Short mmCIF file of C-alpha atoms in Angstrom, two decimals:
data_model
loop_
_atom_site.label_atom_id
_atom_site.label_comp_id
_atom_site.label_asym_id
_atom_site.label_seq_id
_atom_site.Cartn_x
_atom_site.Cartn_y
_atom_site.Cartn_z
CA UNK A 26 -14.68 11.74 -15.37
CA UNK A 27 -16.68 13.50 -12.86
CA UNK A 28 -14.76 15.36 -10.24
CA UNK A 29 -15.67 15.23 -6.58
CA UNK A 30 -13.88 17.55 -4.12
CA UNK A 31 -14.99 16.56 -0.61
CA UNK A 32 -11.66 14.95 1.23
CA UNK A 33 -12.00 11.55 3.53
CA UNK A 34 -13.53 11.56 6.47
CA UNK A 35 -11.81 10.19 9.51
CA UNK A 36 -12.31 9.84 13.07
CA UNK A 37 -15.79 8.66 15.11
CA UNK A 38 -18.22 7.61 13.36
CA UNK A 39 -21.30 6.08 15.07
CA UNK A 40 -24.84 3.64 14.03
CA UNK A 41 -25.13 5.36 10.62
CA UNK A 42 -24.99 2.00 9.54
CA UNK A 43 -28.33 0.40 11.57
CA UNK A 44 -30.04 3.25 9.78
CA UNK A 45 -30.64 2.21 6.49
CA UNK A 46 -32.36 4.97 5.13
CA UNK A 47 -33.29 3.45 1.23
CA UNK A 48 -34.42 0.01 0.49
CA UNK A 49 -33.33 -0.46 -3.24
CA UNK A 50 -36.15 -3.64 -3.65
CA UNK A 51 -38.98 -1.38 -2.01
CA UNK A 52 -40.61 -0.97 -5.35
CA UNK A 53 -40.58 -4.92 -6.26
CA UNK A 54 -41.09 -6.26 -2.68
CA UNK A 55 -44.20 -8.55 -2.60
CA UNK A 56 -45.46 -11.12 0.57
CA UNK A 57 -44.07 -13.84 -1.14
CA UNK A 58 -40.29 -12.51 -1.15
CA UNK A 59 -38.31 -14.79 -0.07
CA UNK A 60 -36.87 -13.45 3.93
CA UNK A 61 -33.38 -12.74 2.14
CA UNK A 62 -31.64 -10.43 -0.64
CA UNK A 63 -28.76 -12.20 -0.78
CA UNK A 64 -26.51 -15.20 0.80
CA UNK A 65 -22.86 -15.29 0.62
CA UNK A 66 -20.82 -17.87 2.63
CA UNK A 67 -17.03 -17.76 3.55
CA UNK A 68 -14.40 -17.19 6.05
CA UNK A 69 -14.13 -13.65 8.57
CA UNK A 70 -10.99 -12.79 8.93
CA UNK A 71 -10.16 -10.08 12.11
CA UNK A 72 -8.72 -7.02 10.00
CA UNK A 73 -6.40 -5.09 11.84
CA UNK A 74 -5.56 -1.70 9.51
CA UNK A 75 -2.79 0.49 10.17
CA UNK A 76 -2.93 3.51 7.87
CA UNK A 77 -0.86 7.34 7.88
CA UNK A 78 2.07 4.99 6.84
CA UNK A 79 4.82 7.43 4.48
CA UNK A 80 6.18 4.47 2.91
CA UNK A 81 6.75 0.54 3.13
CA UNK A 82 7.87 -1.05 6.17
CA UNK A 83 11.75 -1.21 5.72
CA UNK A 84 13.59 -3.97 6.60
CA UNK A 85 15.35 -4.26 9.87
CA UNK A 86 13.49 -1.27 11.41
CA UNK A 87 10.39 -0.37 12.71
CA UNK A 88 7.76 1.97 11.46
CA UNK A 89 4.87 3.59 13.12
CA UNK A 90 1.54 4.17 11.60
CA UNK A 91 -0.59 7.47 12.71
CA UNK A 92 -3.93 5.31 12.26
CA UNK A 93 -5.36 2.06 13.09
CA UNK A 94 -8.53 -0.07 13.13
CA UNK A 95 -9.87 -2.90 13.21
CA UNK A 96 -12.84 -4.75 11.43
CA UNK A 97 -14.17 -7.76 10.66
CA UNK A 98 -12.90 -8.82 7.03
CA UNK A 99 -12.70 -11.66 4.58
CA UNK A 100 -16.46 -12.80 3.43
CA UNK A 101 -17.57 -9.45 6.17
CA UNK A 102 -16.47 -7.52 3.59
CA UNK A 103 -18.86 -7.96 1.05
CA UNK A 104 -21.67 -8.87 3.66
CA UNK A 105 -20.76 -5.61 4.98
CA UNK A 106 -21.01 -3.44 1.75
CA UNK A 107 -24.55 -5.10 0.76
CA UNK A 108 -26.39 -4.93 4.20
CA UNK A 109 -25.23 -0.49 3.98
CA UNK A 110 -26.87 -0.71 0.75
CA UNK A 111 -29.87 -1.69 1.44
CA UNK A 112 -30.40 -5.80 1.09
CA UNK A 113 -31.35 -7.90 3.26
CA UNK A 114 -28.11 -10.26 3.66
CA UNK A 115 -27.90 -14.08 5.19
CA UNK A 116 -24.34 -15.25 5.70
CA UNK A 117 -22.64 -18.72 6.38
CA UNK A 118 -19.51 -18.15 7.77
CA UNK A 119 -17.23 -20.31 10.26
CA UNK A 120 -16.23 -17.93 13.29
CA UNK A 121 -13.19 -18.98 16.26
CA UNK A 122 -14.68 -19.35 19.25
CA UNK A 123 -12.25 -16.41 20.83
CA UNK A 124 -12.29 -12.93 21.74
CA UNK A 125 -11.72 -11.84 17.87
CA UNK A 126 -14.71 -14.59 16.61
CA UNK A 127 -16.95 -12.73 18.82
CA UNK A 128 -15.97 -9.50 18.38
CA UNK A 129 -16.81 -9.95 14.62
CA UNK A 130 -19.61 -11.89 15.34
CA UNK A 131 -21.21 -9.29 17.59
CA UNK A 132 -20.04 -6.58 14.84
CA UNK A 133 -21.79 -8.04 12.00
CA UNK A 134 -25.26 -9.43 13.19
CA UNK A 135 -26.11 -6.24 15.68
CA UNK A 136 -23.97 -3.82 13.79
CA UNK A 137 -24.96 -3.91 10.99
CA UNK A 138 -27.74 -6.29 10.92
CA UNK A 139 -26.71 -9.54 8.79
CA UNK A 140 -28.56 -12.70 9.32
CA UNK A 141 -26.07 -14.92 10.71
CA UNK A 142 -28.12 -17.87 11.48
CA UNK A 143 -26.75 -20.15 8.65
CA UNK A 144 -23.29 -19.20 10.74
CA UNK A 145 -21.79 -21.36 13.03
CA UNK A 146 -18.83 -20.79 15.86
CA UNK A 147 -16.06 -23.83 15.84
CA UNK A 148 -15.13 -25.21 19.10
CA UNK A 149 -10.84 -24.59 19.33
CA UNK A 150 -10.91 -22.99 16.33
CA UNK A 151 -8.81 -19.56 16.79
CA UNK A 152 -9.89 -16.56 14.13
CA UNK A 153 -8.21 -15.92 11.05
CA UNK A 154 -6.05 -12.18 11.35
CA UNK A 155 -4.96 -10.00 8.98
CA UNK A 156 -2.81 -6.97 9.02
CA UNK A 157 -3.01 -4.63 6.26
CA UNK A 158 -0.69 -2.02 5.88
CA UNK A 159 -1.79 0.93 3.37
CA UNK A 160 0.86 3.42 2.26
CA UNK A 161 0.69 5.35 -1.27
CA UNK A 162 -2.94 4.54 -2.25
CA UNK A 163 -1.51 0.73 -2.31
CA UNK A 164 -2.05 -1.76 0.40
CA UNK A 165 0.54 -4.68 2.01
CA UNK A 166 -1.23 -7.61 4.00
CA UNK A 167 0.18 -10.37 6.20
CA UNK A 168 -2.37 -13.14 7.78
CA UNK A 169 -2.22 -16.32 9.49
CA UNK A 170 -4.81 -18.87 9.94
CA UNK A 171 -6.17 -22.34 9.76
CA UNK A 172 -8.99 -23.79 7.85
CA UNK A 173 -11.66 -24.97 9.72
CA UNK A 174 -12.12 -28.60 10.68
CA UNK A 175 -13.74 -30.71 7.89
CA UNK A 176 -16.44 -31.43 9.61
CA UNK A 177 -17.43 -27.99 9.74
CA UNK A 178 -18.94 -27.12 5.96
CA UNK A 179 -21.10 -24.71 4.86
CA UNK A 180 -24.88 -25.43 4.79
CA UNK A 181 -25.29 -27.42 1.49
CA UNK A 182 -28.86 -25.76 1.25
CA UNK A 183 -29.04 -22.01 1.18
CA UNK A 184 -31.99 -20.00 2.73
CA UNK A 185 -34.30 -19.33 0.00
CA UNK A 186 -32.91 -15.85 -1.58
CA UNK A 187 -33.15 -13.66 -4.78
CA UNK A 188 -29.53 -13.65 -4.95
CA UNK A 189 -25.98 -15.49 -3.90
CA UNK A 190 -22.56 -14.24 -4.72
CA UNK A 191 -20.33 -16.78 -4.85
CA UNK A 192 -16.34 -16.91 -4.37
CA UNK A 193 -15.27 -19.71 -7.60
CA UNK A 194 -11.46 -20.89 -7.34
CA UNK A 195 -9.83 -23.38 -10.01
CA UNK A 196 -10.50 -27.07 -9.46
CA UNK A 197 -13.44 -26.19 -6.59
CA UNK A 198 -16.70 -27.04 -6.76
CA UNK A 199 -18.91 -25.46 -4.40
CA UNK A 200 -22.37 -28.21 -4.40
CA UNK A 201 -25.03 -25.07 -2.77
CA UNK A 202 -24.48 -22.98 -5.86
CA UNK A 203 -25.98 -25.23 -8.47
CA UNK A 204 -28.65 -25.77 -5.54
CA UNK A 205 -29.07 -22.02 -5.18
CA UNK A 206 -29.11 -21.82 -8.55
CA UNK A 207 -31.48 -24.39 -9.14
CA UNK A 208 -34.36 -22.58 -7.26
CA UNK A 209 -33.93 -19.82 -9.58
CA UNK A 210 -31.52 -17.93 -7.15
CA UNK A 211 -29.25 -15.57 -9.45
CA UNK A 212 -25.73 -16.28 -8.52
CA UNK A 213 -23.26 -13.64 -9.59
CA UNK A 214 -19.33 -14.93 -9.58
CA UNK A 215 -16.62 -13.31 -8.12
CA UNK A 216 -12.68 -14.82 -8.54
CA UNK A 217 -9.42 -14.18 -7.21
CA UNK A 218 -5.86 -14.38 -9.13
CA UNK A 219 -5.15 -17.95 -10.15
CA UNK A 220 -2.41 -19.17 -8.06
CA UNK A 221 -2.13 -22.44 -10.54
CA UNK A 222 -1.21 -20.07 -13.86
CA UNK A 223 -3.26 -22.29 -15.72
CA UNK A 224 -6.41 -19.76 -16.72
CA UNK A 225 -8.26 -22.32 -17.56
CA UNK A 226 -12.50 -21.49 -17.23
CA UNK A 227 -12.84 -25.15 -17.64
CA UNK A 228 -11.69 -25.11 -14.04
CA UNK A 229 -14.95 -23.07 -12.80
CA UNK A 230 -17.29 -25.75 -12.93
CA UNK A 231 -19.44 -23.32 -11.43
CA UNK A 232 -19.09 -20.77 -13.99
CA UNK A 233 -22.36 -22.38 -15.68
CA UNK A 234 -24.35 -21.45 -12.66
CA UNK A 235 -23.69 -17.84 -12.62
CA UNK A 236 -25.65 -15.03 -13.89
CA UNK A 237 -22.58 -12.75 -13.68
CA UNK A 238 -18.84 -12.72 -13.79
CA UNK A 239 -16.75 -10.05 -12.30
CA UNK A 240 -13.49 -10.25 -13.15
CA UNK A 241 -10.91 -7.55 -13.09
CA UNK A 242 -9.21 -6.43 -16.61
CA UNK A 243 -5.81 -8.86 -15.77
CA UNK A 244 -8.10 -12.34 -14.84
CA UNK A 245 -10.40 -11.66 -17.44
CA UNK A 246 -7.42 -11.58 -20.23
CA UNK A 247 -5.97 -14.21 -18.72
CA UNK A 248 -8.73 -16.55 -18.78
CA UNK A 249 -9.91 -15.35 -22.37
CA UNK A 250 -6.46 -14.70 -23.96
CA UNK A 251 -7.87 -11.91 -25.14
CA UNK A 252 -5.71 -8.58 -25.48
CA UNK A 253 -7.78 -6.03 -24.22
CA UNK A 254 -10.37 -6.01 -21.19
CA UNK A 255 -13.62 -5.32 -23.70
CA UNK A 256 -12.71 -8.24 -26.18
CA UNK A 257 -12.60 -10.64 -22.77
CA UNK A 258 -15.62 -9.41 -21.68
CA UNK A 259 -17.23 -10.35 -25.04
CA UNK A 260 -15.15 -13.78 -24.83
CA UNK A 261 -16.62 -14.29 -21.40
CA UNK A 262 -20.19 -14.47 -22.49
CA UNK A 263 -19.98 -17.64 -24.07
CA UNK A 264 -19.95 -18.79 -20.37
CA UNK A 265 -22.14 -16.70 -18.53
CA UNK A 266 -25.02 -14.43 -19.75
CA UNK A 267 -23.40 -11.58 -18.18
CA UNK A 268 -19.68 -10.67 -18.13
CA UNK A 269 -18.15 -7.33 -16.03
CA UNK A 270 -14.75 -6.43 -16.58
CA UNK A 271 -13.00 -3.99 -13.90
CA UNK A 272 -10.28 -1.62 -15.29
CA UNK A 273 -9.29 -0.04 -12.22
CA UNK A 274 -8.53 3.54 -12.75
CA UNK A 275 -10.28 3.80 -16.20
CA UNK A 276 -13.81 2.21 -14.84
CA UNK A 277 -15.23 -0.77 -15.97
CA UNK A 278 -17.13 -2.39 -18.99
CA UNK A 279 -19.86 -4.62 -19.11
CA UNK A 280 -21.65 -7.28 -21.62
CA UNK A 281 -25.17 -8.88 -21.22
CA UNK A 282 -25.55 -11.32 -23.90
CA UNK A 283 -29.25 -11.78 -23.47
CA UNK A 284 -29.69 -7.97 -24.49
CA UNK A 285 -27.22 -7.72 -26.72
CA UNK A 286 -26.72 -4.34 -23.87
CA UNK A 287 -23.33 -3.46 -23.19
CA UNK A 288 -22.43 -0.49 -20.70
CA UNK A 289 -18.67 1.46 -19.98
CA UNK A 290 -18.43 4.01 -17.21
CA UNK A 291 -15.39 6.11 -15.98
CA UNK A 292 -14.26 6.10 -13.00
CA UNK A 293 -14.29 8.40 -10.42
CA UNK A 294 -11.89 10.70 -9.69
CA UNK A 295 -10.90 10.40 -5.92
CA UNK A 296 -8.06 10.20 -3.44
CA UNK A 297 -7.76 7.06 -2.57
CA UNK A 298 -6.65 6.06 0.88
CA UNK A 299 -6.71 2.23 0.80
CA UNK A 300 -8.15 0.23 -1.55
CA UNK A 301 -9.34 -2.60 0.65
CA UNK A 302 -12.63 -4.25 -0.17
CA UNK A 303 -13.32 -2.15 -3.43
CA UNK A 304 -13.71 -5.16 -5.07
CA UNK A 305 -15.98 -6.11 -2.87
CA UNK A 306 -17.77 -3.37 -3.01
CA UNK A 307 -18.14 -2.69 -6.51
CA UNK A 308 -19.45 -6.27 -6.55
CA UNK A 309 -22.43 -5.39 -3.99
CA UNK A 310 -23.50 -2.24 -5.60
CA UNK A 311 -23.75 -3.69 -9.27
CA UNK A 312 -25.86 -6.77 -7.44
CA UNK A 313 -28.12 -4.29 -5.77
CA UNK A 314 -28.55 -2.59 -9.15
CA UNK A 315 -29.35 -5.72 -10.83
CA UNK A 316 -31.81 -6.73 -8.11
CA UNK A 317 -33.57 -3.23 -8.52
CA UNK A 318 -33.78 -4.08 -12.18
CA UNK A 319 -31.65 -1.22 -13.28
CA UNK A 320 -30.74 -0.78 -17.25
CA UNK A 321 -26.84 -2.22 -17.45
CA UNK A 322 -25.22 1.32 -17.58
CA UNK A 323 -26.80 2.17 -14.35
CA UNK A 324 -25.48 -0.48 -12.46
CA UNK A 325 -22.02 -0.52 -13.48
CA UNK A 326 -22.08 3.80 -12.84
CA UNK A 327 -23.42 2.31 -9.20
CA UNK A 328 -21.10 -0.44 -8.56
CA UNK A 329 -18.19 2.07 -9.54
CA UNK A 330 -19.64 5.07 -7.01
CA UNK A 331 -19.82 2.76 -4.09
CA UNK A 332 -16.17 1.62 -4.81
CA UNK A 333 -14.54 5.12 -5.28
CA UNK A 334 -16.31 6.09 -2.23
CA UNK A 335 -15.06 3.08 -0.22
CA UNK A 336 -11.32 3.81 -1.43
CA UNK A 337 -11.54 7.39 0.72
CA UNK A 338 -11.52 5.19 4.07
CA UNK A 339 -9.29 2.45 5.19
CA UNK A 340 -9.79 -0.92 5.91
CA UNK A 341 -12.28 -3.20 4.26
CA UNK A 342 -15.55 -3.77 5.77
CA UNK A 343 -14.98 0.13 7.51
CA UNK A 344 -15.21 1.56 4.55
CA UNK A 345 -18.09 0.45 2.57
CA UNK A 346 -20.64 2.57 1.80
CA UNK A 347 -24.24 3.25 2.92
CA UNK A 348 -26.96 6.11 1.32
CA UNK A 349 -25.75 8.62 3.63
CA UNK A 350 -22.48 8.74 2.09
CA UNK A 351 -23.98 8.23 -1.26
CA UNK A 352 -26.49 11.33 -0.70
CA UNK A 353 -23.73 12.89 0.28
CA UNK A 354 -21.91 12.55 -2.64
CA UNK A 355 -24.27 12.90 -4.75
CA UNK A 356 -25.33 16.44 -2.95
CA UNK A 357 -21.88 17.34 -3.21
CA UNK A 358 -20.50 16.95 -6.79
CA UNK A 359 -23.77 18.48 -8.06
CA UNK A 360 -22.29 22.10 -6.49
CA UNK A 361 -18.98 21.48 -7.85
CA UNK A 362 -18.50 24.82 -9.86
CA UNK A 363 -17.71 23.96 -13.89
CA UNK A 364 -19.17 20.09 -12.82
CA UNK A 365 -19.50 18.22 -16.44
CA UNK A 366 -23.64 17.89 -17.31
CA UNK A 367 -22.63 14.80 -19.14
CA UNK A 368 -21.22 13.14 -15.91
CA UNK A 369 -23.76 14.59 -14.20
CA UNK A 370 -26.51 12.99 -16.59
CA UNK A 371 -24.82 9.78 -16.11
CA UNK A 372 -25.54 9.24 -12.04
CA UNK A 373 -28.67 11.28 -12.66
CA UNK A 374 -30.61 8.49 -11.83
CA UNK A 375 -29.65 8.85 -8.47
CA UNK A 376 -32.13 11.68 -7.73
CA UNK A 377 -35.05 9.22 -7.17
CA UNK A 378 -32.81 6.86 -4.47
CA UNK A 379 -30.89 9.54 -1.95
CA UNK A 380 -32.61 10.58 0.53
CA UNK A 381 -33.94 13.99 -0.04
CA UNK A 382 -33.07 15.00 3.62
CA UNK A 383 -29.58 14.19 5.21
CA UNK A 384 -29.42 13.23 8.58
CA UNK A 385 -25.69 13.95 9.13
CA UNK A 386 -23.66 16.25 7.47
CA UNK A 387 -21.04 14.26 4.65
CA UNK A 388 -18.07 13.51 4.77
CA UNK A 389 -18.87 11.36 7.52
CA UNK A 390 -16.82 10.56 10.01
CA UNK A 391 -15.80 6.72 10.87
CA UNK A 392 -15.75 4.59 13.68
CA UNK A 393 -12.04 3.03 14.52
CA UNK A 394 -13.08 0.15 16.27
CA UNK A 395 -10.91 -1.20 18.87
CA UNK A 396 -10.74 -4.44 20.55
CA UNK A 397 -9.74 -4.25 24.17
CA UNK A 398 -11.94 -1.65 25.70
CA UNK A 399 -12.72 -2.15 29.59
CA UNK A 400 -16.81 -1.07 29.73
CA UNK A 401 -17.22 1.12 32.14
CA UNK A 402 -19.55 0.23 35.04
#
């Protein structure tokens, strides 16, 4: 386990993400690219995060927190996380046509630069919230919303893109990822605990148009039957070419049938302040290795640095990552006095990505955006 010593950042925190100082693709980029990395489609939630909590709200009284922010969340999240990497990102997304819709509207396309043109803002439609409460590295969410009118679906025809990541739930069938799929688009799979209890992969139709599964350790069991996070990985390959298994605090493990390859990296040792959108994270990074045409170990060392370093901050689409941090990191850990060579060997391949020259000093410090604030004239 490689050590890291540098503490969270917190407090202002301004544009580092319009700067994106590595393009991951630059060395495969050709005129005929398609315009986008990757398309994702889904709902935005408005996050509101309220951190420095010393326990769980107790019922009956009230609690204060020391910290709070707010963010755009749901699908932003991982929109977020791969736009600070590097990728060009397009994403469908219904938005309320209130304060909060453009508020995360504004936030995503000129903050951090996501094509939002497949995107569309529903007439009466009022934003989906969440409130997240994070207390002892563990987080506590309440949210209320609506789903949009049906007459309001995603674009059955993605933008032409080198990559999708798609959200698969039991019994749904989501008709633009075969399409994506279909025009060689590499769709990678993401899931979510099965509220059913059935486990059943049967119920992914969409399973067979995936390039990659990402399950954590407890859904991939459970949809395998398998009794320990590597044997479901293997399981999982029978359905998709590539299966990736998260184990939370021991790191994750990863299987790609069509290279017989298979890849397990620690995790990183870090205080974690909320764990909001890691998933999500860890997701973008191991597509952006992928894209980049990394070996397997690579990416899953990646996708596992970008998530460790997005557990330091709160709130979800606040915390992700861009190369500054990563630099930063990586600048860091390498002065760490006794640092292991092995674990130093293993991210070793970030030396030809960071930046050689950091614009701001790391640990950065974050924007808390607020809603509310009267512009001055």
């Amino acid at each position: 386990m490689i050590a890291s010593t540098a503490p969270a950042g917190k407090g202002p925190r301004k544009g580092s993400h319009r700067q994106t100082q590595v393009d991951p693709l630059a060395p495969l980029r050709t005129p005929d690219d398609p315009p986008w990395d990757v398309y994702l489609t889904g709902t935005v939630f408005l996050d509101i995060i309220f951190t420095g909590l010393d326990s769980a709200p107790v019922r009956g009284t009230e609690s204060w927190a020391r910290g709070m922010g707010s963010s755009p969340g749901g699908v932003a999240n991982m929109a977020t996380a791969l736009a600070r990497l590097g990728l060009r990102t397009s994403l469908a997304a219904a938005f309320g046509d209130d304060h909060y819709g453009d508020y995360c509207w504004d936030a995503l396309e000129h903050g951090e630069g996501i094509d939002l043109s497949p995107s569309r803002t529903v007439p009466g439609w009022h934003s989906p919230v969440t409130v997240s409460m994070a207390y002892e590295g563990e987080r506590t969410m309440v949210s209320h919303g609506h789903e949009p009118p049906p007459e309001e679906p995603a674009p059955e025809c993605p933008p032409r893109v080198r990559a999708a990541v798609a959200s698969l739930a039991p019994g749904v069938s989501a008709p633009w990822i075969a399409e994506a799929a279909s025009k060689g688009t590499r769709v990678f799979g993401d899931v979510g605990w099965d509220d059913t209890g059935a486990w059943d992969l049967a119920a992914l139709p969409d399973l067979r148009h995936c390039e990659a599964f990402l399950p954590n350790a407890q859904e991939a069991m459970r949809y395998t039957g398998a009794d320990c996070p590597r044997a479901a990985a293997h399981a999982l390959t029978e359905y998709v070419p590539v299966a990736v298994v998260t184990l939370g605090a021991d790191g994750a493990y990863a299987v790609d049938r069509r290279t017989g390859e298979t890849a397990e990296v620690p995790a990183i040792e870090v205080e974690a302040l909320d764990p909001t959108g890691a998933g999500d994270v860890f997701v973008a990074g191991f597509v952006t290795g992928t894209l980049a045409d990394w070996p397997l170990a690579d990416r899953l060392a990646f996708a596992g640095l970008t998530a460790a370093l997005s557990v330091q901050e709160f709130g979800g689409s606040l915390s992700a990552p861009g190369w500054s941090e990563i630099a930063g990191w990586w600048r860091k850990v390498q002065s760490v006095q006794g640092q292991s060579p092995t674990a130093l060997r293993r991210y070793g391949f970030l030396a030809g990505l960071v930046p050689e020259k950091l614009v701001r000093p790391w640990p950065l410090r974050r924007a808390v955006p607020t809603i509310g604030f009267r512009r001055s004239a």
